[in-house]
Amino acid sequence: MRHILSVLIENEAGALSRVTGLFSARGYNIDSLTVQTTEDPTLSRMTIVTHGSDDVIEQITKQLNKLIEVVKVIDLNEADHIERELMLIKVRATGKDRDEMKRMADIFRGRIIDVTEKTYTIELTGTGEKLDAFIKALDPAVILETVRTGASGIARGERVLKI
Amino acid sequence: MEHLSGAEIVTRCLQEEGVEFVFGYPGGAVLEIYDAIFRQEKFKHVLVRHEQAAVHAADAYSRSSDQVGVALVTSGPGATNALTGIATAYMDSIPMVVISGQVGTSAIGLDAFQEVDMVGCSRPIVKHNFLVKDVRDLATAFKKAFYIAKTGRPGPVVIDIPKDVTINKCAFEYPESVSIRSYNPPSKGHPGQIKKAAQLLAEAKRPYIYVGGGAVQGGAGAQVTELVRLLGVPCTNTLMGLGALDGTDPNFVGMLGMHGTYEANLAMQYCDVLIAIGARFDDRVISVPNQFLSNPKRIVHIDVDPSSIAKRVKVDVPIVGDVKHVLTDLIAVLKEGNQRPHPDALANWWKQINEWRKPDCLLYTPSTELIKPQAVVQKLWEITNGEAIVTSDVGQHQMWAAQYYKFRRPKQWINSGGLGTMGFGLPAAMGAQLANPDAQVACITGEGSIQMNIQELSTCKQYHTPVKVLSLNNRYLGMVRQWQEFFYGTRYSESYMDALPDFVKIAEAYGHVGFKIENPADVEPVLKEAFSPALKERLVFMDFRTDPSENVFPMIQNGKGLNQMDLPPHMRGLQQVPFENNRDYGNLC
């Protein structure tokens, strides 16, 4: 099953490689990983999307907690949560495709953030499924380049991850 | 406030931590530190002959005492040579601080001479590591390193120090305490869970206590003994847990696992309530989980490391905490409520265990022509009154040492259980002897293992560590040969060692005493001589030419259950699955 883990970690050099090293050394999967410092500059927050049985997820959580720099780990799947991923997609926008691209971006509530005579670059946020759907809705031939961040997640409601 | 160089700070930090010995090897990146060592007198430095040995010696120094072991190596090859030792300590959860030199900060990442990314190299095999790029962070790094190494589940911590950091100066103040917000090792176990464990024990018909290295490291030997005596329940120790309960205690049913005793393994398989104490259900202990759990049992698991719990088997009552604290509390609860297993059920359980004990699975055929390796270990046990600190290398001799030397107390048995590192025994014996100068220290090794770090005979000479080396020399990599015999159609591919050296001459060349023993009748006299007052101050190397065909029994093959042991010849055909056709487990007791 797919899980989305939120990890508060000391903002120190090498901390990220400890986390990724743990996954590779123990044979766990990372589907995506995002990381950035939080409002507290001494802390970073990671969102790790992974999959595995409940036992595997339990081990991942325990092993993450064992890392000295890891302050807190929660599994966002345990309650309602919100996920967002950012995609930048460069598409060919010439001839009749140019209007079509604009329309598609609007339908998916994307924004065109860079324009050339032949291309649009569209910024799109949403769940991974929504971004997948956008790609699927396009003719593969018009897609020049895509870049995606992987999911960031936060719990719904008043539940917070803080120390 | 004093202004000190980084190198002086290193030595001062070690002094503040009460370090007695540093095991190491100098090199370019750590010359400043070595100069600072030269200018101080509080701790001694032991110059080994290979960095791997420095780490093993520091490791055994720690294993045989209550101290944190300390090793010091230079950058690049010095650091990489230390990795095997670090991994060994990591797998067995040994508190240790390894200081490695690093090229100057301005040269890091430029493929400088003797540069290696030590933090990166050691990351998967340390509890934590530091690269200290600023001299002002050095003292804090040391304080944290020692704290992390010895608290919670202990483990090795590496401090990598660039050369310029050892030269730069700053005000020195050693932090009095340390607090790391993300690291809060547990101590007390959950009271509710402890009550549940007591309740389970009281309801048990076939209770069993399974004790691992965590009880030894956690200093919980006395509590284990008290629990076993209080309940009168059978107890087994893992390879790493040997000594946690006295090997001669009537409630001790022997080591369990791949080469465990018949009775210990069957009790593990057929118990109904299992208390696991500082043990992790390793594959060498329970083999495969599905076979182990084929006989239903309720499991209480006490461990300081939550990730050890429910890693390989489901646990009914997990208790995260320091084993010593948890056991103290558990004993108090049991006493308070006068909770004990039912005496009749327990008597029946013991009756069954004594049946299993009867055939004596460790019986071997004595010989007047060939030296039996088991006999050598037994004689060693007799001659040292079971009091020696015993280190071992890895292989058949290690298993015979574990099976036939009945360890009386924790921290008496020192071996590489988790990683299985050949070359561990001699440097370990050296470290243990330095930690326990008055103790008898014996290194049980094989002709293959000893040659992996034999150069340490030189260190032993320099520092007068009079260890007694017992090489069970069967001219084969014995355990490899045994597996080839069992699983590879007796094709002894590369397990025979030709051109073995004359070990007596080697010992003598290093300035020690050497004996070659080929006749069983000479085993006892030679051992007596080696341990006699006349040779008390000498390292004695005993090259026992043992029966090359001898194998370690019992044995559980990979993938088989604890009740599917390969038994010694006199027990072949014995029923190991007495309850298979009897699903009503209630009838047993």
CSV table of N, CA and C in Angstrom, one decimal, chain A residues 59-124:
chain,number,residue,atom,x,y,z
A,59,GLN,N,8.5,-0.9,10.0
A,59,GLN,CA,10.0,-0.9,10.1
A,59,GLN,C,10.6,0.3,9.6
A,60,ILE,N,10.1,0.8,8.5
A,60,ILE,CA,10.6,2.1,7.9
A,60,ILE,C,10.5,3.2,9.0
A,61,THR,N,9.4,3.3,9.6
A,61,THR,CA,9.1,4.3,10.6
A,61,THR,C,10.1,4.2,11.7
A,62,LYS,N,10.2,2.9,12.2
A,62,LYS,CA,11.1,2.7,13.3
A,62,LYS,C,12.6,3.0,13.0
A,63,GLN,N,13.0,2.6,11.8
A,63,GLN,CA,14.4,2.8,11.4
A,63,GLN,C,14.6,4.3,11.2
A,64,LEU,N,13.7,5.0,10.6
A,64,LEU,CA,13.8,6.5,10.5
A,64,LEU,C,14.0,7.1,11.9
A,65,ASN,N,13.1,6.7,12.8
A,65,ASN,CA,13.2,7.3,14.1
A,65,ASN,C,14.6,7.0,14.8
A,66,LYS,N,15.2,5.9,14.4
A,66,LYS,CA,16.5,5.5,15.0
A,66,LYS,C,17.6,6.5,14.5
A,67,LEU,N,17.5,7.1,13.4
A,67,LEU,CA,18.5,8.0,13.0
A,67,LEU,C,18.6,9.2,14.0
A,68,ILE,N,19.8,9.5,14.3
A,68,ILE,CA,20.0,10.5,15.4
A,68,ILE,C,19.3,11.9,15.0
A,69,GLU,N,19.4,12.2,13.7
A,69,GLU,CA,18.9,13.6,13.4
A,69,GLU,C,17.4,13.6,13.2
A,70,VAL,N,16.8,12.5,13.1
A,70,VAL,CA,15.3,12.5,12.9
A,70,VAL,C,14.6,12.9,14.2
A,71,VAL,N,13.8,13.9,14.1
A,71,VAL,CA,13.1,14.4,15.3
A,71,VAL,C,11.8,13.8,15.4
A,72,LYS,N,11.1,13.6,14.3
A,72,LYS,CA,9.7,13.1,14.4
A,72,LYS,C,9.3,12.5,13.1
A,73,VAL,N,8.6,11.4,13.1
A,73,VAL,CA,8.1,10.8,11.9
A,73,VAL,C,6.6,10.6,12.1
A,74,ILE,N,5.8,11.0,11.1
A,74,ILE,CA,4.4,10.6,11.1
A,74,ILE,C,4.0,10.0,9.8
A,75,ASP,N,3.0,9.1,9.8
A,75,ASP,CA,2.5,8.5,8.6
A,75,ASP,C,1.2,9.3,8.3
A,76,LEU,N,1.2,10.1,7.3
A,76,LEU,CA,0.0,10.9,7.0
A,76,LEU,C,-1.2,10.1,6.6
A,77,ASN,N,-1.0,8.9,6.2
A,77,ASN,CA,-2.1,8.0,5.8
A,77,ASN,C,-3.0,7.6,7.0
A,78,GLU,N,-2.4,7.8,8.2
A,78,GLU,CA,-3.2,7.4,9.4
A,78,GLU,C,-4.4,8.3,9.6
A,79,ALA,N,-4.5,9.5,9.0
A,79,ALA,CA,-5.7,10.3,9.1
A,79,ALA,C,-5.8,11.1,7.8
A,80,ASP,N,-6.8,11.9,7.7
A,80,ASP,CA,-7.0,12.7,6.5
A,80,ASP,C,-5.8,13.6,6.2
A,81,HIS,N,-5.5,13.7,5.0
A,81,HIS,CA,-4.3,14.6,4.7
A,81,HIS,C,-4.5,15.2,3.3
A,82,ILE,N,-3.7,16.2,3.1
A,82,ILE,CA,-3.7,16.9,1.8
A,82,ILE,C,-2.3,16.6,1.1
A,83,GLU,N,-2.4,16.4,-0.2
A,83,GLU,CA,-1.1,16.2,-0.9
A,83,GLU,C,-1.1,17.1,-2.1
A,84,ARG,N,0.1,17.6,-2.4
A,84,ARG,CA,0.2,18.4,-3.6
A,84,ARG,C,1.6,18.1,-4.2
A,85,GLU,N,1.6,18.1,-5.5
A,85,GLU,CA,2.8,18.0,-6.2
A,85,GLU,C,2.9,19.1,-7.3
A,86,LEU,N,4.0,19.6,-7.6
A,86,LEU,CA,4.2,20.6,-8.6
A,86,LEU,C,4.8,20.0,-9.9
A,87,MET,N,4.2,20.3,-11.0
A,87,MET,CA,4.8,19.9,-12.3
A,87,MET,C,5.1,21.1,-13.2
A,88,LEU,N,6.2,21.1,-13.8
A,88,LEU,CA,6.5,22.1,-14.8
A,88,LEU,C,6.5,21.3,-16.1
A,89,ILE,N,5.7,21.7,-17.1
A,89,ILE,CA,5.7,20.9,-18.3
A,89,ILE,C,5.8,21.9,-19.5
A,90,LYS,N,6.8,21.5,-20.4
A,90,LYS,CA,7.0,22.4,-21.6
A,90,LYS,C,6.4,21.6,-22.7
A,91,VAL,N,5.5,22.4,-23.4
A,91,VAL,CA,4.8,21.7,-24.5
A,91,VAL,C,4.9,22.5,-25.8
A,92,ARG,N,4.8,21.8,-26.9
A,92,ARG,CA,4.8,22.5,-28.2
A,92,ARG,C,3.5,23.3,-28.4
A,93,ALA,N,3.6,24.5,-28.7
A,93,ALA,CA,2.4,25.3,-28.9
A,93,ALA,C,2.5,26.1,-30.2
A,94,THR,N,2.2,25.4,-31.2
A,94,THR,CA,2.2,26.1,-32.5
A,94,THR,C,0.9,25.7,-33.2
A,95,GLY,N,0.5,26.6,-34.1
A,95,GLY,CA,-0.7,26.3,-34.9
A,95,GLY,C,-1.9,26.1,-34.0
A,96,LYS,N,-2.7,25.1,-34.3
A,96,LYS,CA,-3.9,24.9,-33.6
A,96,LYS,C,-3.6,24.4,-32.2
A,97,ASP,N,-2.5,23.8,-32.0
A,97,ASP,CA,-2.1,23.4,-30.6
A,97,ASP,C,-2.0,24.5,-29.6
A,98,ARG,N,-1.7,25.7,-30.1
A,98,ARG,CA,-1.4,26.8,-29.2
A,98,ARG,C,-2.7,27.1,-28.4
A,99,ASP,N,-3.8,27.2,-29.1
A,99,ASP,CA,-5.1,27.5,-28.3
A,99,ASP,C,-5.5,26.3,-27.5
A,100,GLU,N,-5.2,25.1,-28.0
A,100,GLU,CA,-5.6,23.9,-27.3
A,100,GLU,C,-4.8,23.8,-26.0
A,101,MET,N,-3.6,24.1,-26.1
A,101,MET,CA,-2.7,24.1,-24.9
A,101,MET,C,-3.2,25.1,-23.8
A,102,LYS,N,-3.6,26.2,-24.2
A,102,LYS,CA,-4.1,27.2,-23.3
A,102,LYS,C,-5.4,26.7,-22.6
A,103,ARG,N,-6.3,26.1,-23.5
A,103,ARG,CA,-7.5,25.6,-22.9
A,103,ARG,C,-7.2,24.5,-21.9
A,104,MET,N,-6.4,23.6,-22.3
A,104,MET,CA,-6.1,22.4,-21.4
A,104,MET,C,-5.5,22.9,-20.1
A,105,ALA,N,-4.6,23.9,-20.2
A,105,ALA,CA,-4.0,24.5,-18.9
A,105,ALA,C,-5.2,25.1,-18.1
A,106,ASP,N,-6.1,25.7,-18.7
A,106,ASP,CA,-7.2,26.3,-17.9
A,106,ASP,C,-8.0,25.3,-17.3
A,107,ILE,N,-8.4,24.2,-18.0
A,107,ILE,CA,-9.2,23.2,-17.5
A,107,ILE,C,-8.6,22.5,-16.3
A,108,PHE,N,-7.3,22.3,-16.3
A,108,PHE,CA,-6.6,21.7,-15.2
A,108,PHE,C,-6.1,22.7,-14.1
A,109,ARG,N,-6.6,23.9,-14.3
A,109,ARG,CA,-6.2,25.1,-13.5
A,109,ARG,C,-4.6,25.2,-13.4
A,110,GLY,N,-4.0,25.1,-14.5
A,110,GLY,CA,-2.6,25.3,-14.6
A,110,GLY,C,-2.3,26.7,-15.0
A,111,ARG,N,-1.1,27.1,-14.9
A,111,ARG,CA,-0.7,28.5,-15.3
A,111,ARG,C,0.4,28.4,-16.3
A,112,ILE,N,0.3,29.2,-17.4
A,112,ILE,CA,1.4,29.3,-18.3
A,112,ILE,C,2.4,30.3,-17.8
A,113,ILE,N,3.6,29.9,-17.5
A,113,ILE,CA,4.5,30.8,-16.9
A,113,ILE,C,5.7,31.1,-17.8
A,114,ASP,N,5.7,30.6,-18.9
A,114,ASP,CA,6.8,31.0,-19.9
A,114,ASP,C,6.3,30.7,-21.3
A,115,VAL,N,6.6,31.7,-22.1
A,115,VAL,CA,6.0,31.6,-23.5
A,115,VAL,C,7.1,31.9,-24.5
A,116,THR,N,7.2,31.1,-25.5
A,116,THR,CA,8.0,31.4,-26.7
A,116,THR,C,7.1,31.3,-27.9
A,117,GLU,N,7.6,31.5,-29.1
A,117,GLU,CA,6.8,31.4,-30.3
A,117,GLU,C,6.3,30.0,-30.5
A,118,LYS,N,7.1,29.0,-30.1
A,118,LYS,CA,6.8,27.6,-30.3
A,118,LYS,C,6.4,26.9,-29.1
A,119,THR,N,6.6,27.4,-27.9
A,119,THR,CA,6.3,26.6,-26.7
A,119,THR,C,5.6,27.4,-25.6
A,120,TYR,N,4.9,26.6,-24.8
A,120,TYR,CA,4.4,27.1,-23.5
A,120,TYR,C,5.1,26.3,-22.4
A,121,THR,N,5.3,26.9,-21.3
A,121,THR,CA,5.7,26.1,-20.1
A,121,THR,C,4.6,26.3,-19.1
A,122,ILE,N,4.0,25.2,-18.7
A,122,ILE,CA,2.8,25.3,-17.8
A,122,ILE,C,3.2,24.8,-16.4
A,123,GLU,N,2.7,25.5,-15.4
A,123,GLU,CA,2.9,25.1,-14.0
A,123,GLU,C,1.6,24.5,-13.5
A,124,LEU,N,1.7,23.3,-13.0
A,124,LEU,CA,0.5,22.6,-12.6
A,124,LEU,C,0.7,22.0,-11.2
